Amino acid sequence: MRFSKATNYALHTMLMLVDASTVKPVGVQQLAESQGVSPTYLSKILTRLVKAGMIESVSGVNGGYRLSRTKDDITFLDIIHAIEGTASLFECDFVHGTECSIQAVMKEAEEKMERHLQQTKLADLAQKQTQV
Amino acid sequence: MRFSKATNYALHTMLMLVDASTVKPVGVQQLAESQGVSPTYLSKILTRLVKAGMIESVSGVNGGYRLSRTKDDITFLDIIHAIEGTASLFECDFVHGTECSIQAVMKEAEEKMERHLQQTKLADLAQKQTQV
DNA sequence: CAATTACAGAGTTAATATATCTATAATATC
DNA sequence: GATATTATAGATATATTAACTCTGTAATTG
Ligand code: SF4
Ligand code: SF4
């Protein structure tokens, strides 16, 4: 029960991209180096963010990654969901009645956390965070 | 990023114990059978709850597990912490300033979840939940 | 003592996270 | 168009953790 390192990398990368230009992309080489992670692995992670539509990639010389649209509405939850998936944190194979008290409690707790992550937008932290 | 099955077993077992007698212990055999898990494995999990002080065990014939004290103040969070540990969900190796915005957001989100789990006591669900 | 039950520790298996490697596709520059 | 650069995809490898098993020991009952 821990957030993956991939999520950590994704969050840091996104913060860098928010502070970077929205036209000139940033190469994965640079993004990876500042986080101490291999470029190929980070690229694999970022591809998921591309597919989620929050960033876009540019191949070729001077290529890299940049934010796709208005950075203002990208939330922490968006990023986390793109990396970790959206499945419930508490899984149960059985279905004992439509109203299972345990699941209700766990799900509500999870939603409390997600609500906060959804309220916090990337733009809220931009510029506050300088370096990884 | 998922709660372990061990946590699932612990929660279900605790709910059963809340509804059971506080003097006559329930054998792990019975507790395990109703959840479709092996007795030895469940026993290993329950030992952690014993060490956390929320249940107590009785060896020998007619032995088993029972709640240790007043069941009213045992919360979901108590159980989860006993099984999953109390470490933060978002780990970061570095320390960039005393106030890291990322960690602040993640920690606060986690606390929102924990707050709900701490507010929900076992007694709140007792009797509502009949069977695993 | 004999049966039952929890406990402890080592060991096993399965699943997942964390990467790496190689080849391919796209793009810019010359 | 050729070449260098960069992202992407897929397969593979390694490490870590979860999930479970096995075996022996200790405690309790009768
Ligand atoms: S009681 Fe709820 S959580 Fe437990 S097994 Fe049934 S449906 Fe799942
Ligand atoms: S910015 Fe914060 S979360 Fe990121 S590496 Fe530094 S201390 Fe950790």
CSV table of C-alpha atoms (C1' of nucleotides) and ligand atoms in Angstrom, one decimal:
chain,number,residue,atom,x,y,z
A,1,MET,CA,0.0,0.0,0.0
A,2,ARG,CA,2.3,2.7,-1.3
A,3,PHE,CA,2.3,5.0,-4.3
A,4,SER,CA,4.7,3.7,-6.9
A,5,LYS,CA,7.9,5.4,-7.8
A,6,ALA,CA,6.4,5.8,-11.3
A,7,THR,CA,3.8,8.1,-9.8
A,8,ASN,CA,6.6,10.0,-8.1
A,9,TYR,CA,8.4,10.4,-11.4
A,10,ALA,CA,5.2,11.4,-13.2
A,11,LEU,CA,4.3,14.1,-10.6
A,12,HIS,CA,7.8,15.6,-10.7
A,13,THR,CA,7.9,15.6,-14.5
A,14,MET,CA,4.5,17.2,-14.8
A,15,LEU,CA,5.6,20.0,-12.4
A,16,MET,CA,8.6,20.7,-14.6
A,17,LEU,CA,6.5,20.8,-17.7
A,18,VAL,CA,4.1,23.2,-16.2
A,19,ASP,CA,7.0,25.6,-15.5
A,20,ALA,CA,8.4,25.0,-19.0
A,21,SER,CA,7.4,26.3,-22.3
A,22,THR,CA,4.2,25.0,-23.9
A,23,VAL,CA,5.6,25.2,-27.4
A,24,LYS,CA,9.2,24.1,-27.1
A,25,PRO,CA,9.2,20.5,-25.8
A,26,VAL,CA,11.6,19.2,-23.1
A,27,GLY,CA,13.6,16.1,-23.9
A,28,VAL,CA,13.2,13.1,-21.8
A,29,GLN,CA,16.9,13.0,-21.4
A,30,GLN,CA,16.8,16.2,-19.4
A,31,LEU,CA,13.7,15.3,-17.5
A,32,ALA,CA,15.2,11.9,-16.5
A,33,GLU,CA,18.6,13.2,-15.5
A,34,SER,CA,17.3,15.7,-13.0
A,35,GLN,CA,15.4,12.9,-11.3
A,36,GLY,CA,18.1,10.3,-11.4
A,37,VAL,CA,16.1,7.8,-13.5
A,38,SER,CA,16.9,6.2,-16.8
A,39,PRO,CA,15.4,8.0,-19.9
A,40,THR,CA,13.9,4.9,-21.4
A,41,TYR,CA,12.0,4.1,-18.3
A,42,LEU,CA,10.8,7.6,-17.7
A,43,SER,CA,9.7,7.7,-21.4
A,44,LYS,CA,7.6,4.6,-20.8
A,45,ILE,CA,5.9,6.3,-17.9
A,46,LEU,CA,5.3,9.5,-19.8
A,47,THR,CA,3.7,7.7,-22.6
A,48,ARG,CA,0.9,6.9,-20.3
A,49,LEU,CA,0.4,10.5,-19.6
A,50,VAL,CA,0.4,11.1,-23.3
A,51,LYS,CA,-2.3,8.6,-23.8
A,52,ALA,CA,-4.2,10.1,-21.0
A,53,GLY,CA,-4.1,13.3,-23.0
A,54,MET,CA,-2.4,15.6,-20.5
A,55,ILE,CA,0.8,16.0,-22.4
A,56,GLU,CA,1.9,15.5,-25.9
A,57,SER,CA,5.1,14.2,-27.4
A,58,VAL,CA,7.2,15.4,-30.3
A,59,SER,CA,9.6,13.0,-32.0
A,60,GLY,CA,12.8,13.8,-33.8
A,61,VAL,CA,15.5,16.4,-33.2
A,62,ASN,CA,14.6,18.9,-30.5
A,63,GLY,CA,11.6,16.7,-29.6
A,64,GLY,CA,10.4,15.9,-26.2
A,65,TYR,CA,7.3,16.4,-24.1
A,66,ARG,CA,5.1,19.5,-23.3
A,67,LEU,CA,1.8,20.1,-21.8
A,68,SER,CA,-1.0,19.5,-24.2
A,69,ARG,CA,-3.7,22.1,-23.3
A,70,THR,CA,-4.5,24.5,-20.6
A,71,LYS,CA,-2.4,23.5,-17.6
A,72,ASP,CA,-4.9,24.9,-15.2
A,73,ASP,CA,-7.2,22.0,-15.0
A,74,ILE,CA,-4.7,19.2,-14.6
A,75,THR,CA,-5.1,17.8,-11.1
A,76,PHE,CA,-3.0,15.5,-9.0
A,77,LEU,CA,-5.6,12.9,-9.2
A,78,ASP,CA,-5.5,12.9,-13.0
A,79,ILE,CA,-1.8,12.1,-12.9
A,80,ILE,CA,-2.1,9.4,-10.3
A,81,HIS,CA,-5.0,7.8,-12.0
A,82,ALA,CA,-3.1,7.8,-15.3
A,83,ILE,CA,-0.2,5.9,-13.6
A,84,GLU,CA,-1.8,3.8,-11.0
A,85,GLY,CA,-5.1,3.1,-12.6
A,86,THR,CA,-8.5,3.9,-11.3
A,87,ALA,CA,-9.3,0.6,-9.6
A,88,SER,CA,-10.6,0.8,-6.0
A,89,LEU,CA,-7.9,0.5,-3.3
A,90,PHE,CA,-10.0,-2.1,-1.4
A,91,GLU,CA,-10.8,-5.1,-3.5
A,92,CYS,CA,-13.2,-7.8,-2.5
A,93,ASP,CA,-14.0,-10.8,-4.5
A,94,PHE,CA,-17.4,-11.4,-3.0
A,95,VAL,CA,-20.6,-9.4,-3.2
A,96,HIS,CA,-22.6,-9.8,0.0
A,97,GLY,CA,-25.6,-7.7,-0.5
A,98,THR,CA,-25.8,-4.4,-2.3
A,99,GLU,CA,-24.8,-2.6,0.8
A,100,CYS,CA,-21.6,-4.0,2.3
A,101,SER,CA,-20.6,-1.9,5.3
A,102,ILE,CA,-16.9,-2.6,5.0
A,103,GLN,CA,-16.7,-1.6,1.4
A,104,ALA,CA,-18.8,1.5,2.1
A,105,VAL,CA,-16.4,2.7,4.7
A,106,MET,CA,-13.3,1.9,2.7
A,107,LYS,CA,-14.7,3.5,-0.5
A,108,GLU,CA,-15.7,6.6,1.3
A,109,ALA,CA,-12.3,6.9,2.9
A,110,GLU,CA,-10.7,6.6,-0.5
A,111,GLU,CA,-13.0,9.2,-1.9
A,112,LYS,CA,-12.0,11.6,0.8
A,113,MET,CA,-8.4,11.3,-0.4
A,114,GLU,CA,-9.3,11.5,-4.0
A,115,ARG,CA,-11.3,14.6,-3.5
A,116,HIS,CA,-8.4,16.4,-2.1
A,117,LEU,CA,-6.1,15.2,-4.9
A,118,GLN,CA,-8.7,16.4,-7.4
A,119,GLN,CA,-9.0,19.8,-5.8
A,120,THR,CA,-5.3,20.4,-6.0
A,121,LYS,CA,-4.3,21.5,-9.5
A,122,LEU,CA,-0.8,21.5,-10.9
A,123,ALA,CA,-1.0,25.2,-11.4
A,124,ASP,CA,-1.4,25.7,-7.7
A,125,LEU,CA,2.2,24.4,-7.2
A,126,ALA,CA,3.8,25.8,-10.3
A,127,GLN,CA,6.7,28.1,-9.6
A,128,LYS,CA,6.6,27.2,-5.9
A,129,GLN,CA,8.5,24.1,-6.8
A,130,THR,CA,11.9,24.9,-8.3
A,131,GLN,CA,13.8,21.8,-8.7
A,132,VAL,CA,13.6,18.1,-8.1
B,1,MET,CA,-1.4,0.9,-4.6
B,2,ARG,CA,-3.9,-1.4,-3.1
B,3,PHE,CA,-4.8,-2.6,0.3
B,4,SER,CA,-3.4,-6.0,0.9
B,5,LYS,CA,-5.6,-9.1,1.3
B,6,ALA,CA,-4.2,-9.4,4.8
B,7,THR,CA,-6.0,-6.1,5.7
B,8,ASN,CA,-9.2,-7.6,4.2
B,9,TYR,CA,-8.8,-10.7,6.4
B,10,ALA,CA,-8.1,-8.6,9.5
B,11,LEU,CA,-11.1,-6.3,9.0
B,12,HIS,CA,-13.5,-9.3,8.5
B,13,THR,CA,-12.1,-11.1,11.4
B,14,MET,CA,-12.3,-8.2,13.7
B,15,LEU,CA,-15.9,-7.7,12.8
B,16,MET,CA,-16.7,-11.3,13.6
B,17,LEU,CA,-14.9,-10.9,17.0
B,18,VAL,CA,-16.9,-7.8,17.8
B,19,ASP,CA,-20.1,-9.8,17.3
B,20,ALA,CA,-18.8,-12.7,19.3
B,21,SER,CA,-18.3,-13.3,23.0
B,22,THR,CA,-15.6,-11.4,24.8
B,23,VAL,CA,-14.9,-14.2,27.1
B,24,LYS,CA,-15.2,-17.4,25.0
B,25,PRO,CA,-12.5,-17.1,22.3
B,26,VAL,CA,-13.2,-18.1,18.7
B,27,GLY,CA,-10.7,-20.5,17.1
B,28,VAL,CA,-8.8,-19.5,14.1
B,29,GLN,CA,-10.0,-22.6,12.3
B,30,GLN,CA,-13.5,-21.2,12.3
B,31,LEU,CA,-12.5,-17.7,11.5
B,32,ALA,CA,-10.4,-18.9,8.6
B,33,GLU,CA,-12.9,-21.2,7.2
B,34,SER,CA,-15.6,-18.6,6.8
B,35,GLN,CA,-13.2,-16.4,4.8
B,36,GLY,CA,-11.7,-19.1,2.6
B,37,VAL,CA,-8.2,-18.6,3.9
B,38,SER,CA,-5.8,-21.1,5.5
B,39,PRO,CA,-5.8,-21.1,9.3
B,40,THR,CA,-2.0,-20.8,9.7
B,41,TYR,CA,-1.9,-17.8,7.5
B,42,LEU,CA,-4.7,-16.1,9.2
B,43,SER,CA,-3.1,-16.8,12.5
B,44,LYS,CA,0.0,-15.0,11.4
B,45,ILE,CA,-2.1,-12.0,10.5
B,46,LEU,CA,-4.0,-12.1,13.8
B,47,THR,CA,-0.8,-12.2,15.8
B,48,ARG,CA,-0.1,-8.7,14.6
B,49,LEU,CA,-3.4,-7.6,15.9
B,50,VAL,CA,-2.5,-9.3,19.2
B,51,LYS,CA,0.7,-7.4,19.4
B,52,ALA,CA,-1.1,-4.2,18.6
B,53,GLY,CA,-3.2,-4.9,21.7
B,54,MET,CA,-6.6,-5.0,20.1
B,55,ILE,CA,-7.3,-8.7,20.5
B,56,GLU,CA,-5.9,-11.4,22.8
B,57,SER,CA,-5.2,-15.0,22.2
B,58,VAL,CA,-5.8,-18.1,24.3
B,59,SER,CA,-3.7,-21.2,23.6
B,60,GLY,CA,-4.8,-24.8,24.2
B,61,VAL,CA,-8.1,-26.6,23.9
B,62,ASN,CA,-11.0,-24.3,23.3
B,63,GLY,CA,-8.6,-21.5,22.7
B,64,GLY,CA,-8.7,-18.8,20.0
B,65,TYR,CA,-9.0,-15.1,19.7
B,66,ARG,CA,-11.3,-12.5,21.4
B,67,LEU,CA,-11.4,-8.8,21.7
B,68,SER,CA,-9.1,-7.6,24.5
B,69,ARG,CA,-10.9,-4.6,25.9
B,70,THR,CA,-13.7,-2.3,25.2
B,71,LYS,CA,-14.5,-2.8,21.6
B,72,ASP,CA,-16.0,0.7,21.3
B,73,ASP,CA,-12.7,2.5,20.5
B,74,ILE,CA,-11.2,0.2,17.9
B,75,THR,CA,-11.2,2.0,14.6
B,76,PHE,CA,-10.6,0.9,11.0
B,77,LEU,CA,-7.4,2.9,11.0
B,78,ASP,CA,-6.1,0.9,14.0
B,79,ILE,CA,-6.5,-2.3,12.2
B,80,ILE,CA,-5.1,-1.1,8.9
B,81,HIS,CA,-2.1,0.4,10.6
B,82,ALA,CA,-1.5,-2.8,12.5
B,83,ILE,CA,-1.4,-4.7,9.2
B,84,GLU,CA,0.0,-2.3,6.6
B,85,GLY,CA,2.2,-0.3,8.9
B,86,THR,CA,2.1,3.4,9.5
B,87,ALA,CA,4.6,4.6,6.9
B,88,SER,CA,3.5,7.4,4.5
B,89,LEU,CA,2.0,6.3,1.3
B,90,PHE,CA,4.1,8.7,-0.7
B,91,GLU,CA,7.8,8.1,-0.2
B,92,CYS,CA,10.5,10.4,-1.4
B,93,ASP,CA,14.2,9.8,-0.9
B,94,PHE,CA,15.2,13.4,-1.1
B,95,VAL,CA,14.5,16.4,1.2
B,96,HIS,CA,14.2,19.6,-0.8
B,97,GLY,CA,13.6,22.2,1.7
B,98,THR,CA,11.4,21.9,4.8
B,99,GLU,CA,8.3,22.6,2.8
B,100,CYS,CA,8.0,20.4,-0.2
B,101,SER,CA,4.8,21.2,-2.0
B,102,ILE,CA,4.4,17.8,-3.5
B,103,GLN,CA,4.8,16.0,-0.2
B,104,ALA,CA,2.5,18.4,1.5
B,105,VAL,CA,-0.3,17.7,-1.0
B,106,MET,CA,0.1,14.0,-0.9
B,107,LYS,CA,0.4,13.9,2.9
B,108,GLU,CA,-2.7,16.0,3.3
B,109,ALA,CA,-4.6,13.8,1.0
B,110,GLU,CA,-3.6,10.7,2.9
B,111,GLU,CA,-4.6,12.3,6.2
B,112,LYS,CA,-8.1,13.0,4.8
B,113,MET,CA,-8.4,9.3,4.2
B,114,GLU,CA,-7.0,8.4,7.5
B,115,ARG,CA,-9.2,10.8,9.3
B,116,HIS,CA,-12.3,9.0,8.0
B,117,LEU,CA,-10.9,5.6,8.9
B,118,GLN,CA,-10.2,6.8,12.3
B,119,GLN,CA,-13.7,8.2,12.8
B,120,THR,CA,-15.2,4.9,11.9
B,121,LYS,CA,-15.2,2.5,14.8
B,122,LEU,CA,-15.8,-1.2,14.6
B,123,ALA,CA,-18.8,-0.9,16.9
B,124,ASP,CA,-20.5,1.3,14.2
B,125,LEU,CA,-20.7,-1.7,11.9
B,126,ALA,CA,-21.3,-4.5,14.5
B,127,GLN,CA,-24.5,-6.4,13.9
B,128,LYS,CA,-24.9,-4.7,10.6
B,129,GLN,CA,-22.5,-7.1,9.1
B,130,THR,CA,-23.7,-10.7,9.5
B,131,GLN,CA,-21.4,-12.9,7.5
B,132,VAL,CA,-18.3,-12.8,5.4
C,1,DC,C1',0.2,-37.7,29.3
C,2,DA,C1',-2.6,-36.7,25.1
C,3,DA,C1',-5.1,-33.6,22.4
C,4,DT,C1',-5.8,-29.1,20.9
C,5,DT,C1',-4.6,-24.6,19.8
C,6,DA,C1',-1.7,-20.4,19.1
C,7,DC,C1',3.2,-18.8,17.9
C,8,DA,C1',7.6,-18.4,15.6
C,9,DG,C1',10.7,-18.8,11.9
C,10,DA,C1',12.2,-20.4,7.7
C,11,DG,C1',11.1,-21.3,3.3
C,12,DT,C1',8.1,-21.2,-1.2
C,13,DT,C1',5.4,-19.4,-4.7
C,14,DA,C1',3.1,-15.9,-7.2
C,15,DA,C1',2.5,-11.2,-8.4
C,16,DT,C1',4.0,-6.8,-9.1
C,17,DA,C1',7.2,-3.0,-9.5
C,18,DT,C1',11.2,-1.4,-11.6
C,19,DA,C1',13.8,-1.3,-14.8
C,20,DT,C1',16.8,-2.7,-19.4
C,21,DC,C1',17.5,-3.9,-24.2
C,22,DT,C1',16.5,-3.8,-29.0
C,23,DA,C1',14.2,-2.5,-32.8
C,24,DT,C1',11.1,0.8,-35.1
C,25,DA,C1',8.9,5.2,-36.3
C,26,DA,C1',8.8,10.1,-36.7
C,27,DT,C1',11.1,14.6,-37.2
C,28,DA,C1',14.6,18.2,-38.1
C,29,DT,C1',18.7,19.5,-40.2
C,30,DC,C1',21.9,19.3,-43.6
D,1,DG,C1',17.4,12.0,-49.6
D,2,DA,C1',20.8,10.9,-45.9
D,3,DT,C1',21.8,11.3,-41.1
D,4,DA,C1',21.3,12.3,-36.5
D,5,DT,C1',18.0,12.7,-32.9
D,6,DT,C1',14.2,11.6,-30.3
D,7,DA,C1',9.9,9.1,-28.8
D,8,DT,C1',7.4,4.4,-28.9
D,9,DA,C1',6.7,-0.5,-28.6
D,10,DG,C1',7.6,-5.1,-27.1
D,11,DA,C1',10.2,-8.4,-25.0
D,12,DT,C1',12.9,-9.5,-21.4
D,13,DA,C1',15.2,-9.3,-16.9
D,14,DT,C1',15.7,-8.3,-12.0
D,15,DA,C1',14.2,-6.9,-7.5
D,16,DT,C1',10.8,-6.4,-4.2
D,17,DT,C1',6.7,-7.6,-2.0
D,18,DA,C1',2.6,-10.2,-1.2
D,19,DA,C1',0.7,-14.4,-0.2
D,20,DC,C1',1.0,-18.5,1.5
D,21,DT,C1',3.1,-23.1,3.4
D,22,DC,C1',5.8,-26.1,6.5
D,23,DT,C1',7.7,-27.5,10.6
D,24,DG,C1',8.5,-27.4,15.1
D,25,DT,C1',7.5,-25.3,19.8
D,26,DA,C1',4.9,-23.5,23.6
D,27,DA,C1',0.8,-23.1,26.2
D,28,DT,C1',-3.6,-24.9,27.9
D,29,DT,C1',-7.2,-28.3,28.9
D,30,DG,C1',-8.9,-32.5,30.6
E,1,SF4,S1,-18.7,-8.5,3.7
E,1,SF4,FE1,-18.3,-6.9,2.1
E,1,SF4,S2,-16.1,-6.7,2.0
E,1,SF4,FE2,-16.5,-8.6,3.1
E,1,SF4,S3,-16.5,-10.3,1.5
E,1,SF4,FE3,-18.6,-9.6,1.7
E,1,SF4,S4,-18.9,-8.0,0.2
E,1,SF4,FE4,-16.7,-8.3,0.5
E,2,SF4,S1,10.5,18.0,-4.6
E,2,SF4,FE1,9.7,17.1,-2.7
E,2,SF4,S2,8.8,15.1,-3.3
E,2,SF4,FE2,10.2,15.8,-5.0
E,2,SF4,S3,12.2,14.9,-4.5
E,2,SF4,FE3,12.2,16.9,-3.6
E,2,SF4,S4,11.5,16.6,-1.4
E,2,SF4,FE4,10.9,14.8,-2.6
